mmCIF file of C-alpha atoms and ligand atoms in Angstrom:
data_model
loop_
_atom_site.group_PDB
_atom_site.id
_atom_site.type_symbol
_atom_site.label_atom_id
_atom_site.label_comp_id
_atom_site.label_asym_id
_atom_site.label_seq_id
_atom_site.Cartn_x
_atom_site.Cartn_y
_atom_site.Cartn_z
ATOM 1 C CA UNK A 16 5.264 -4.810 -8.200
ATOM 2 C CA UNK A 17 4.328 -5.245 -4.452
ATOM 3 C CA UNK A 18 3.209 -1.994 -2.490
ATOM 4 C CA UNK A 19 2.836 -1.693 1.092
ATOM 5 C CA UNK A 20 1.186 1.250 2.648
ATOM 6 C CA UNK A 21 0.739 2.271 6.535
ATOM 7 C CA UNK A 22 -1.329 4.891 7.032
ATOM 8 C CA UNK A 23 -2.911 4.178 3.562
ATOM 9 C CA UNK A 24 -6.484 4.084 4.786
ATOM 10 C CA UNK A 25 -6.632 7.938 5.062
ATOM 11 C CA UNK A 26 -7.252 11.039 3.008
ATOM 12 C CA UNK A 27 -4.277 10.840 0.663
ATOM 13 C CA UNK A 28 -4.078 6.815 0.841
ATOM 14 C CA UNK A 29 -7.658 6.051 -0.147
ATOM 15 C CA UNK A 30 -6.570 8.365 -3.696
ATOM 16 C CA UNK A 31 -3.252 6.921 -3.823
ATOM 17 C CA UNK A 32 -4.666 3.414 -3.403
ATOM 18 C CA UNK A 33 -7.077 3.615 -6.114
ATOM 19 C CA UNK A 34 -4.286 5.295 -8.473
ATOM 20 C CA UNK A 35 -1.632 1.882 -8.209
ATOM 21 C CA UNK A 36 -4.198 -0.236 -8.171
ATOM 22 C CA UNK A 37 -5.663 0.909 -11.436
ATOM 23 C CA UNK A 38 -2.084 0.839 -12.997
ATOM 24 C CA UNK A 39 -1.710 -2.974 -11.826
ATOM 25 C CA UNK A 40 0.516 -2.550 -8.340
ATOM 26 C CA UNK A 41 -0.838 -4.972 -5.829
ATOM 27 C CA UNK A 42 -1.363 -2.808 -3.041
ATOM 28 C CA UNK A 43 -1.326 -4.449 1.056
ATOM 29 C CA UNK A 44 -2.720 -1.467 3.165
ATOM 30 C CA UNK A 45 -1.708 -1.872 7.107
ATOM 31 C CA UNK A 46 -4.191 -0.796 9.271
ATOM 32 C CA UNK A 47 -4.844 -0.688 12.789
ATOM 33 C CA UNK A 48 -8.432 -1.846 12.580
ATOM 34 C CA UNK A 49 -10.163 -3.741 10.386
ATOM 35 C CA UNK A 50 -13.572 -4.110 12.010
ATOM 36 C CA UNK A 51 -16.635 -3.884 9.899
ATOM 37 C CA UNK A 52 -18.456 -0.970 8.954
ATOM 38 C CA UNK A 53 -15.370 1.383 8.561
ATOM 39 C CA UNK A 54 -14.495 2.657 5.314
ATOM 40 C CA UNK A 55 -11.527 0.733 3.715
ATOM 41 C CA UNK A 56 -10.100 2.019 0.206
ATOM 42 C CA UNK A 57 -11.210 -0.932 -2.375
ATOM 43 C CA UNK A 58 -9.024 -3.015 -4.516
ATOM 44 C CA UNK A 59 -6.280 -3.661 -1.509
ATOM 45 C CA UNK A 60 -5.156 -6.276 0.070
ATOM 46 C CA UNK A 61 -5.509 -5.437 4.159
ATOM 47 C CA UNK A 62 -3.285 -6.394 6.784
ATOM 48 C CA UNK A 63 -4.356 -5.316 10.507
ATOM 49 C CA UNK A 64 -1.667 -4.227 12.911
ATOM 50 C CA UNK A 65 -0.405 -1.436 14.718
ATOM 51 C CA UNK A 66 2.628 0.304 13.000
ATOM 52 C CA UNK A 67 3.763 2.044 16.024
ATOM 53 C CA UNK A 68 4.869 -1.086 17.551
ATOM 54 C CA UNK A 69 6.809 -3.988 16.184
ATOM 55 C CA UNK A 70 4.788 -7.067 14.910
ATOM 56 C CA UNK A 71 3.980 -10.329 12.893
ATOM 57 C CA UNK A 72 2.847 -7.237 10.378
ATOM 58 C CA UNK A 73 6.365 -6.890 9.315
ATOM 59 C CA UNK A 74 7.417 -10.113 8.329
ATOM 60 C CA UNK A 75 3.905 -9.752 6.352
ATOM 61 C CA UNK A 76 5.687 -6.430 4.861
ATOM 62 C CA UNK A 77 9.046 -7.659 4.604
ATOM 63 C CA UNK A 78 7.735 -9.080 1.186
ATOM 64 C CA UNK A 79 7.021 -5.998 -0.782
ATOM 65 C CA UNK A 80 9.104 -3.849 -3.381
ATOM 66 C CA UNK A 81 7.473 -0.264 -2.459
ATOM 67 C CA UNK A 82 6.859 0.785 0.630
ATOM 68 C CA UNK A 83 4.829 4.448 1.039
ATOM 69 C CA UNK A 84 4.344 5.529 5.113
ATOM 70 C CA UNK A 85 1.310 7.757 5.554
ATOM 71 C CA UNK A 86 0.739 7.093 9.063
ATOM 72 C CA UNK A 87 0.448 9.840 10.946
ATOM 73 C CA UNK A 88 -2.333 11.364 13.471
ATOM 74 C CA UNK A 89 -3.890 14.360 12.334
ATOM 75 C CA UNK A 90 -2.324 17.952 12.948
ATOM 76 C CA UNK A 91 -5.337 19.776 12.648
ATOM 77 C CA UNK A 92 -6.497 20.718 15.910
ATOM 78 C CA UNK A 93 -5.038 21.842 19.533
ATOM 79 C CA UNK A 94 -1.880 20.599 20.112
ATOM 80 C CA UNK A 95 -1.779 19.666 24.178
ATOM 81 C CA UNK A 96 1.189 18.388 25.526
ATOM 82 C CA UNK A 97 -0.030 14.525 25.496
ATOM 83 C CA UNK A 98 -1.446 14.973 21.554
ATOM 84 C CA UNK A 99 2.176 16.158 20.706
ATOM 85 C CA UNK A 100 3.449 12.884 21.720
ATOM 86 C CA UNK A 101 0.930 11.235 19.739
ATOM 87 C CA UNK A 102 1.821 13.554 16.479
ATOM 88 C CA UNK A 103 5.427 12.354 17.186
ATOM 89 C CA UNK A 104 4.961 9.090 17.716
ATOM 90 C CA UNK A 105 2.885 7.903 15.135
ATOM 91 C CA UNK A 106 5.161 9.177 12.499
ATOM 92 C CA UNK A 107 8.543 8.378 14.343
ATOM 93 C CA UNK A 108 7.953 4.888 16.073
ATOM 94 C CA UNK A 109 5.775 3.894 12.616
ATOM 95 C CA UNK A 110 8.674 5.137 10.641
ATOM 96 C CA UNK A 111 11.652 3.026 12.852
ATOM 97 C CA UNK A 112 9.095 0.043 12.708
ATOM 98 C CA UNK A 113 8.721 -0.197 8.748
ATOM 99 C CA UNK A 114 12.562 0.373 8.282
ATOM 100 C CA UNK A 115 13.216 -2.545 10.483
ATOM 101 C CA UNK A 116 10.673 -4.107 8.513
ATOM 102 C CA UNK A 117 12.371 -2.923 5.020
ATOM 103 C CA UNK A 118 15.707 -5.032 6.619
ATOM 104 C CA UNK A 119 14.486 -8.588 6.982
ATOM 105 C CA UNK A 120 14.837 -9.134 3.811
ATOM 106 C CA UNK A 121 17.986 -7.226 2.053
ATOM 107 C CA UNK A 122 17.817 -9.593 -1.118
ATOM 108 C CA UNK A 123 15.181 -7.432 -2.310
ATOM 109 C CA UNK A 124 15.405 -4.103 -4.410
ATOM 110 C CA UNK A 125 13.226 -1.844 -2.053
ATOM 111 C CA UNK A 126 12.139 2.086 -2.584
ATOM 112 C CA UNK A 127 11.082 3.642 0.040
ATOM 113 C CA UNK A 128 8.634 6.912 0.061
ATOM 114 C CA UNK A 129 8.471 8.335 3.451
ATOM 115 C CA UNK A 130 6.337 11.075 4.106
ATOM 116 C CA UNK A 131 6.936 14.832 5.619
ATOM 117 C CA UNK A 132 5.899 17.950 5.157
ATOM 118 C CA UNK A 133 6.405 21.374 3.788
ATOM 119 C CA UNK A 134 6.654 22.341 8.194
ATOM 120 C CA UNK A 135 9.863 20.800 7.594
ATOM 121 C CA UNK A 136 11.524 24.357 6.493
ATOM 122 C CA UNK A 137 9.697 26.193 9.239
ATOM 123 C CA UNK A 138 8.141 29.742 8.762
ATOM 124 C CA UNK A 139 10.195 32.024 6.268
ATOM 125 C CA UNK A 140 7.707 34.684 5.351
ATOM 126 C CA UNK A 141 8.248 35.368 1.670
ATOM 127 C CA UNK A 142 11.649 33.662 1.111
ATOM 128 C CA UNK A 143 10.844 30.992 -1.470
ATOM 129 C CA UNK A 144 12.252 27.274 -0.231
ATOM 130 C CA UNK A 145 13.260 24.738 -2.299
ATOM 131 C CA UNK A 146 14.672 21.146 -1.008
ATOM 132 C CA UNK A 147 18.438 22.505 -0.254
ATOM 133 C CA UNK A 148 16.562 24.945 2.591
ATOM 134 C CA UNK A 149 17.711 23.616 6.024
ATOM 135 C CA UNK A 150 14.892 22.472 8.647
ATOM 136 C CA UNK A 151 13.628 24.939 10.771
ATOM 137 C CA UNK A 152 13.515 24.830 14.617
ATOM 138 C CA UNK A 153 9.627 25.070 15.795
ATOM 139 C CA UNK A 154 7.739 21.816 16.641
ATOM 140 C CA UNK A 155 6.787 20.928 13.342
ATOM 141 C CA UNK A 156 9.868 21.263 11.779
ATOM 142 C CA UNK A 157 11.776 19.300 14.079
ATOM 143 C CA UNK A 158 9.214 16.500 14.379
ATOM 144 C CA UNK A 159 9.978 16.448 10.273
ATOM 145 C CA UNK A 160 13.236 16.277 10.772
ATOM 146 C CA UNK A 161 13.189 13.479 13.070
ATOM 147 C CA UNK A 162 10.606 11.939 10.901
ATOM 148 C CA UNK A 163 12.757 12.086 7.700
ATOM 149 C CA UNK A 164 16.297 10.951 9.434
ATOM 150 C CA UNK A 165 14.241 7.283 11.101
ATOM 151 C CA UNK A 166 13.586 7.231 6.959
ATOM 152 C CA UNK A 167 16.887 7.532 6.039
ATOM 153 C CA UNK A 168 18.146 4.587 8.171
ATOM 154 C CA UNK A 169 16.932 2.384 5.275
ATOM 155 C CA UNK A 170 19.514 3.911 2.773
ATOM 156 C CA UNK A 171 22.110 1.846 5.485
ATOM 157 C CA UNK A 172 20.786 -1.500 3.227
ATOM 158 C CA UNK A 173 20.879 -0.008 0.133
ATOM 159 C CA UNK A 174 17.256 1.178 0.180
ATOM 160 C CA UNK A 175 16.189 3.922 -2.129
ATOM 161 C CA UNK A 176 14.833 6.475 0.202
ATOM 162 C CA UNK A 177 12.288 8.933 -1.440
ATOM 163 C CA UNK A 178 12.086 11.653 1.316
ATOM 164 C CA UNK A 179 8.620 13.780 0.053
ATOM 165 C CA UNK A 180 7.401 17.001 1.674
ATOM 166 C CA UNK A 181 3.807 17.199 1.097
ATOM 167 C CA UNK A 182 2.071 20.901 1.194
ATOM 168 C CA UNK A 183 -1.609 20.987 2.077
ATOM 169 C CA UNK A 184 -3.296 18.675 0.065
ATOM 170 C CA UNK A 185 -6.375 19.457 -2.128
ATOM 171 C CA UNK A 186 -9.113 16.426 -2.765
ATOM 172 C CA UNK A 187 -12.667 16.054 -3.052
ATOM 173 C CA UNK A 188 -12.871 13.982 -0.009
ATOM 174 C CA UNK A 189 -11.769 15.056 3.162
ATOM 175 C CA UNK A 190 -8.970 17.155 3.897
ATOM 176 C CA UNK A 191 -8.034 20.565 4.774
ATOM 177 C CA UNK A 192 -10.348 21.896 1.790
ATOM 178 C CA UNK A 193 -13.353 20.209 3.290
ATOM 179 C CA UNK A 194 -13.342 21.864 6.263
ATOM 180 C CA UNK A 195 -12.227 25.352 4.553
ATOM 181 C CA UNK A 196 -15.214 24.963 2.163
ATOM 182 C CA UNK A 197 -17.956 24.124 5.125
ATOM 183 C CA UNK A 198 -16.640 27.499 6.876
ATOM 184 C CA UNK A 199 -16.988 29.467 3.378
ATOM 185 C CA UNK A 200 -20.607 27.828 2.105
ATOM 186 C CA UNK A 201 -21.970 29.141 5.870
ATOM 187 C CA UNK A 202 -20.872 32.356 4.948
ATOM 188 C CA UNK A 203 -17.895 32.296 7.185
ATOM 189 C CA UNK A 204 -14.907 32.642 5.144
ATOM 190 C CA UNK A 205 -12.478 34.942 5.757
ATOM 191 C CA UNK A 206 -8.879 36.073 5.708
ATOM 192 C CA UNK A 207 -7.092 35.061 8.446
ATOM 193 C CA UNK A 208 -4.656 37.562 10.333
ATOM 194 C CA UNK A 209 -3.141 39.843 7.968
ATOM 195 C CA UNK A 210 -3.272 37.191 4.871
ATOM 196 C CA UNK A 211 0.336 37.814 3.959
ATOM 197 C CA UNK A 212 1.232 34.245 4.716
ATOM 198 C CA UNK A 213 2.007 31.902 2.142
ATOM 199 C CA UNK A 214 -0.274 28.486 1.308
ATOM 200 C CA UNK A 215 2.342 25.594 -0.445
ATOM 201 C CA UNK A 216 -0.614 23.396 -1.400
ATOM 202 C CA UNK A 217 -0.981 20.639 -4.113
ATOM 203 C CA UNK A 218 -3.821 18.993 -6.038
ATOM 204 C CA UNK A 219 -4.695 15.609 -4.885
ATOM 205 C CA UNK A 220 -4.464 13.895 -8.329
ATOM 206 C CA UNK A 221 -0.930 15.656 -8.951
ATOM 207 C CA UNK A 222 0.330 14.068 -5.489
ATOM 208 C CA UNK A 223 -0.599 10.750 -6.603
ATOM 209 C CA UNK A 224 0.784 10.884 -9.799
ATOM 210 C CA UNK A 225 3.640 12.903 -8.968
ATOM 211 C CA UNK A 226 4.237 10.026 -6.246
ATOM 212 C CA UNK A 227 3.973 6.931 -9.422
ATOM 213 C CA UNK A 228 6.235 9.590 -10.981
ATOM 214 C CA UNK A 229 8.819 9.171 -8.320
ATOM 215 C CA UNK A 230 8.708 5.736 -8.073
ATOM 216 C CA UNK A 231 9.357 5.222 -11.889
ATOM 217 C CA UNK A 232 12.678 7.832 -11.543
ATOM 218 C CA UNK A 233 14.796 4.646 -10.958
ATOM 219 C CA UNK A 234 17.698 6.892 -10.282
ATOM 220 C CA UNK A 235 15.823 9.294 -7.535
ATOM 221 C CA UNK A 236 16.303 9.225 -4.064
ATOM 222 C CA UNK A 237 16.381 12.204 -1.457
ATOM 223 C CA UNK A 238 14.303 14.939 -0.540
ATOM 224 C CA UNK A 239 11.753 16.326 -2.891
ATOM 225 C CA UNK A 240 8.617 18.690 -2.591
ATOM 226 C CA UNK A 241 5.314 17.613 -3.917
ATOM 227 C CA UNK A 242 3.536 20.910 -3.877
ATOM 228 C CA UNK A 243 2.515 23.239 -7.088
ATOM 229 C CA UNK A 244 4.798 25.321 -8.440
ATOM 230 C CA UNK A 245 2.420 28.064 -7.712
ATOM 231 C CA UNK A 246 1.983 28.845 -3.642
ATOM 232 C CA UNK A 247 -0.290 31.798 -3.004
ATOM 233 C CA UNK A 248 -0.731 33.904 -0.073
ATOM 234 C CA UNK A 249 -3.908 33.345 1.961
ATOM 235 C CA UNK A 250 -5.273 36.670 0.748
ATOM 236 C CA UNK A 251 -5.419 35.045 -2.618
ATOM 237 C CA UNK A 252 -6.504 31.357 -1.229
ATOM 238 C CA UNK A 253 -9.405 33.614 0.476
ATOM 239 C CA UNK A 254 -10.425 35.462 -2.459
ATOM 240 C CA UNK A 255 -10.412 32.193 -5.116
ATOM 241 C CA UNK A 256 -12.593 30.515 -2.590
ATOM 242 C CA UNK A 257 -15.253 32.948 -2.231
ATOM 243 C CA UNK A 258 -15.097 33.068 -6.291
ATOM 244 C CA UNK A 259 -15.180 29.416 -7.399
ATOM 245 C CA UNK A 260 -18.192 28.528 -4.366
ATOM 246 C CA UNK A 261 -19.853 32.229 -5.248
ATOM 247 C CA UNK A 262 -19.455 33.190 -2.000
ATOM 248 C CA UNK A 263 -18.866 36.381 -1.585
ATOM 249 C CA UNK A 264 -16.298 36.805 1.665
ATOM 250 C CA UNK A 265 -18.026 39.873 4.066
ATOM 251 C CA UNK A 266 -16.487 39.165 7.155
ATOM 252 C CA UNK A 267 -13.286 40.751 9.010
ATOM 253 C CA UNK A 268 -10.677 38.976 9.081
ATOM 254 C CA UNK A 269 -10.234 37.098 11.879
ATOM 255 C CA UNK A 270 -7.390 37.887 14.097
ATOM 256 C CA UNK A 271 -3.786 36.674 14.690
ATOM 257 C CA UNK A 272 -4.659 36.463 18.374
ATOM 258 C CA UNK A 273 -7.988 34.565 18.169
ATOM 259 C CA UNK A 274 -6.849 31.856 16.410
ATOM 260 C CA UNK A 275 -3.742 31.269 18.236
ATOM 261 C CA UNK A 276 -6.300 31.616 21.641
ATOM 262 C CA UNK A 277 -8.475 29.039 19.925
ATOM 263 C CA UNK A 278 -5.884 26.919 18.426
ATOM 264 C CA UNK A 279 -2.903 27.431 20.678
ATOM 265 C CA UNK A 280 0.621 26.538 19.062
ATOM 266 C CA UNK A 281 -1.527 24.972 16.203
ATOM 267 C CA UNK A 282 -2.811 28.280 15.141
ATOM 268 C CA UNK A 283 0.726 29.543 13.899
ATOM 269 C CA UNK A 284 0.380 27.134 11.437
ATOM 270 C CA UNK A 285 -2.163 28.710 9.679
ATOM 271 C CA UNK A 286 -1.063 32.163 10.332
ATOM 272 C CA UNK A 287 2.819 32.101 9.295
ATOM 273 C CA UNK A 288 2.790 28.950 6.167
ATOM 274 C CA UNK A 289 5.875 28.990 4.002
ATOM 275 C CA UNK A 290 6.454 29.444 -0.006
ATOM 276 C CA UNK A 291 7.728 25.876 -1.157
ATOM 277 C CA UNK A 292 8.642 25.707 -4.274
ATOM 278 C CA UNK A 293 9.075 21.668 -6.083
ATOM 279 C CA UNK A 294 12.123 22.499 -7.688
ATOM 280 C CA UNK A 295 13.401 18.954 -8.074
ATOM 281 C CA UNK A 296 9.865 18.047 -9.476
ATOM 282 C CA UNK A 297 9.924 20.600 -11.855
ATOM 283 C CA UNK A 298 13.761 19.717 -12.893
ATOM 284 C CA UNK A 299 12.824 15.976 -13.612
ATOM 285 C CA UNK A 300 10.169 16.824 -15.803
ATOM 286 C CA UNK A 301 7.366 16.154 -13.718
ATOM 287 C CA UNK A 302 4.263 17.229 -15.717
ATOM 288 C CA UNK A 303 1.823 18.949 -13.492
ATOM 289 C CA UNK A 304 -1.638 18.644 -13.964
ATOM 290 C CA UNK A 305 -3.115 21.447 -11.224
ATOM 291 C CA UNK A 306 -0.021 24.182 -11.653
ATOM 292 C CA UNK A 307 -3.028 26.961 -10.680
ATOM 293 C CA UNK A 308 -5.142 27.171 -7.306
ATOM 294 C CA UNK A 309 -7.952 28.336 -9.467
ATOM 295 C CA UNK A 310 -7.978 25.316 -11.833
ATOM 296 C CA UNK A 311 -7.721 22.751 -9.066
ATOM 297 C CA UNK A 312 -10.688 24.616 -7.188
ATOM 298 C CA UNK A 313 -12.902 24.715 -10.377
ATOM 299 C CA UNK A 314 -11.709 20.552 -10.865
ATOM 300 C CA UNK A 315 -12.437 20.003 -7.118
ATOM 301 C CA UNK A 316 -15.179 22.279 -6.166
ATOM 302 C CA UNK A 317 -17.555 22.397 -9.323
ATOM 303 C CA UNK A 318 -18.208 18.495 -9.955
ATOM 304 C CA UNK A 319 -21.432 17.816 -10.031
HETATM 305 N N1 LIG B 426 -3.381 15.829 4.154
HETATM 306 C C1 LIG B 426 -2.497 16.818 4.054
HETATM 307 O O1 LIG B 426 -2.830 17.953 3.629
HETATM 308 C C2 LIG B 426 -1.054 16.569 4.439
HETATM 309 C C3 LIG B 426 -0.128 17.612 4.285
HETATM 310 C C4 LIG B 426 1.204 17.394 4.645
HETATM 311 C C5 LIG B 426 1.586 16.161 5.154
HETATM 312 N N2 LIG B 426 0.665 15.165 5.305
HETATM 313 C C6 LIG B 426 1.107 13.875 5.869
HETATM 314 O O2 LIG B 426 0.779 12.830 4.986
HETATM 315 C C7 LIG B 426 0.371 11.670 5.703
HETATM 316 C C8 LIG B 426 -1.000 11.227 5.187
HETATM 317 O O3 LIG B 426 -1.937 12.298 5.355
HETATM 318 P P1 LIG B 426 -3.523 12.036 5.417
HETATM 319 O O4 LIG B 426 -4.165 13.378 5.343
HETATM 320 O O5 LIG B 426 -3.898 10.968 4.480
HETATM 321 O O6 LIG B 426 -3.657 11.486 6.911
HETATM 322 P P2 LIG B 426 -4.970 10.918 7.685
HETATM 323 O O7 LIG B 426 -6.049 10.643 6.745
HETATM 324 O O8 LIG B 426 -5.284 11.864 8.822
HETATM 325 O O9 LIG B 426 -4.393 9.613 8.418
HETATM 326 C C9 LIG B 426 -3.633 8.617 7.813
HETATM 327 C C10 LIG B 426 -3.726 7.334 8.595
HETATM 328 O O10 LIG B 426 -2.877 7.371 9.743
HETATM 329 C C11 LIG B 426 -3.352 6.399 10.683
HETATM 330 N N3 LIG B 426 -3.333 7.030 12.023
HETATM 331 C C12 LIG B 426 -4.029 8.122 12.423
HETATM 332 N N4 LIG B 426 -3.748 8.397 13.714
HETATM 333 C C13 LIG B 426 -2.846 7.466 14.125
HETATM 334 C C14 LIG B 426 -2.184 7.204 15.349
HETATM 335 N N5 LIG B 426 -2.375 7.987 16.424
HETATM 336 N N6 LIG B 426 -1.333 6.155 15.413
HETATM 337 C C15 LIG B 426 -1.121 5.355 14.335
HETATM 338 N N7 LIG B 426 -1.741 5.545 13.139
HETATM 339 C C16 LIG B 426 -2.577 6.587 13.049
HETATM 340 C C17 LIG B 426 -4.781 6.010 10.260
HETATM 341 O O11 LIG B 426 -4.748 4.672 9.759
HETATM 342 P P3 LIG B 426 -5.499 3.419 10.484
HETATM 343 O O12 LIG B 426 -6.576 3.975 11.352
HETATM 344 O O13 LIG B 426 -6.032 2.628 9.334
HETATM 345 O O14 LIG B 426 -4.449 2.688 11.225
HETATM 346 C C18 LIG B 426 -5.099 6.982 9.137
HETATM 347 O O15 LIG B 426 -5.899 6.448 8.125
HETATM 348 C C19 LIG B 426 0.357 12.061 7.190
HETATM 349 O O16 LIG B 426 1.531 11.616 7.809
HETATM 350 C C20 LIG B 426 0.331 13.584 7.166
HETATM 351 O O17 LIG B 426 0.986 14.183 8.275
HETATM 352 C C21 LIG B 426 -0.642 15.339 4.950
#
């Protein structure tokens, strides 16, 4: 079977790569640069192109039987008004672009695994969320929104469209953990505003196989979670971090305010979260590996 990945160069394509690759997929990653020296994920095939904008790249694509977008420019950091256009467009216009790529060649039985996020339900507090919950109304959620509907175009053609909401995902490499553990091995963890708010994460490895997982569920399509069945608050996330890197966490808290002065609109992210639950993971049988934060920290944090 053929894959075809945009975006796959990143933090969860390099581990997704390596994961069909080793189970015999051929994998073509699209990327818009291929010039020497960068980091490339190994046992692809590479394509270079810009998926934002039409090209020869999908005639390339048309070709494939699995198609997995992961484009998307990075969330975390300040959100001005030009960057939001970029976090739009990079998931929207890349989106539109593979779908009309996906439609040159209908012969073909296609899947399709477009990617969104847990943002998608906007903030709930405590109310647990599985895939039924509607979309909420704050940038995020609305940009997921968009995101999944350009997706859903393909099911038009008889396309199977996988629509998965990622949580924060957990790897060795990059990621939102790296740059929570370099704050907590300086000695600068700490909770942030009151800690009530919930953290939907998921453990790198169960992503990727809870991804082949998908793609094997010949009768799936639709929206489905890929986070643990476990969320925790950030109180919790705080306290396992300080544990499993033996740092102890001293400081304050930091304030709601601060980080929304630092971080702007961004810094709501991190201070409201939302409790997703993977409900139609758990009811196709979908054995997870990492169900616990504190496992998936020990796996992640304590190789040697
Ligand atoms: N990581 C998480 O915790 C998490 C959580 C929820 C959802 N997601 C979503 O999952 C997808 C993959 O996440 P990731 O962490 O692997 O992402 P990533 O490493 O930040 O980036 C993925 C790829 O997107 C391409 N890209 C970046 N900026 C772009 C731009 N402005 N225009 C076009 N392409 C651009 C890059 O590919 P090239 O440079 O090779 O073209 C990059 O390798 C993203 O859409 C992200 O929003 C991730």
């Amino acid at each position: 079977m053929k894959v075809f990945i945009t975006g796959g160069t990143g933090f969860v394509g390099t581990h997704l790569t390596k994961q069909l690759t080793a189970q015999g997929f051929q994998v073509t990653l699209l990327t818009r640069s291929l010039k020497p020296g960068r980091f490339l994920p190994r046992g692809a095939a590479y394509l270079e192109g810009d998926p934002t904008r039409p090209g020869p790249w999908q005639n390339e694509a048309a070709a494939h039987d699995i198609f997995i977008n992961l484009t998307g420019a990075s969330i975390f950091q300040r959100w001005t008004v030009e960057y939001k256009v970029t976090l739009r467009e990079s998931r929207i216009l890349t989106t539109r672009n593979l779908v009309q790529a996906l439609s040159l060649d209908k012969e073909r039985e296609k899947v399709l695994i477009s990617t969104s996020a847990v943002g998608y339900y906007g903030f709930h507090q405590d109310e647990e969320l599985d895939e039924e919950a509607p979309a909420g109304t704050d940038f995020l959620a609305l940009l997921a929104r968009d995101w999944e509907n350009e997706a859903m175009k393909a099911e038009e053609w008889g396309v199977r469209v996988i629509r998965s909401r990622f949580g924060i995902v957990l790897g060795e490499k990059g990621g939102a953990l790296d740059q929570m553990t370099s704050l907590f091995r300086k000695g600068l963890g700490s909770r942030l505003g009151n800690g009530r708010q919930w953290f939907s994460w998921i453990h790198q490895q169960d992503l990727s196989d809870a991804l082949l997982f998908l793609i094997n569920q010949k009768e799936f399509s639709g929206p489905v979670n890929c986070t643990s069945p476990h969320p925790v608050q950030n109180l919790e996330l705080t306290r396992l971090l300080g544990e499993v890197l033996r740092r102890p966490v001293l400081l304050p808290p930091l304030p709601g305010f601060m980080l929304r002065l630092i971080l702007g609109e961004f810094g709501n992210v991190l201070l409201k979260g939302q409790r997703v639950l993977p409900r139609k993971l758990i009811s196709l049988g979908y054995p997870f590996r990492f169900p616990l934060l504190k496992d998936a920290l020990n796996d992640l944090l304590k190789k040697p």
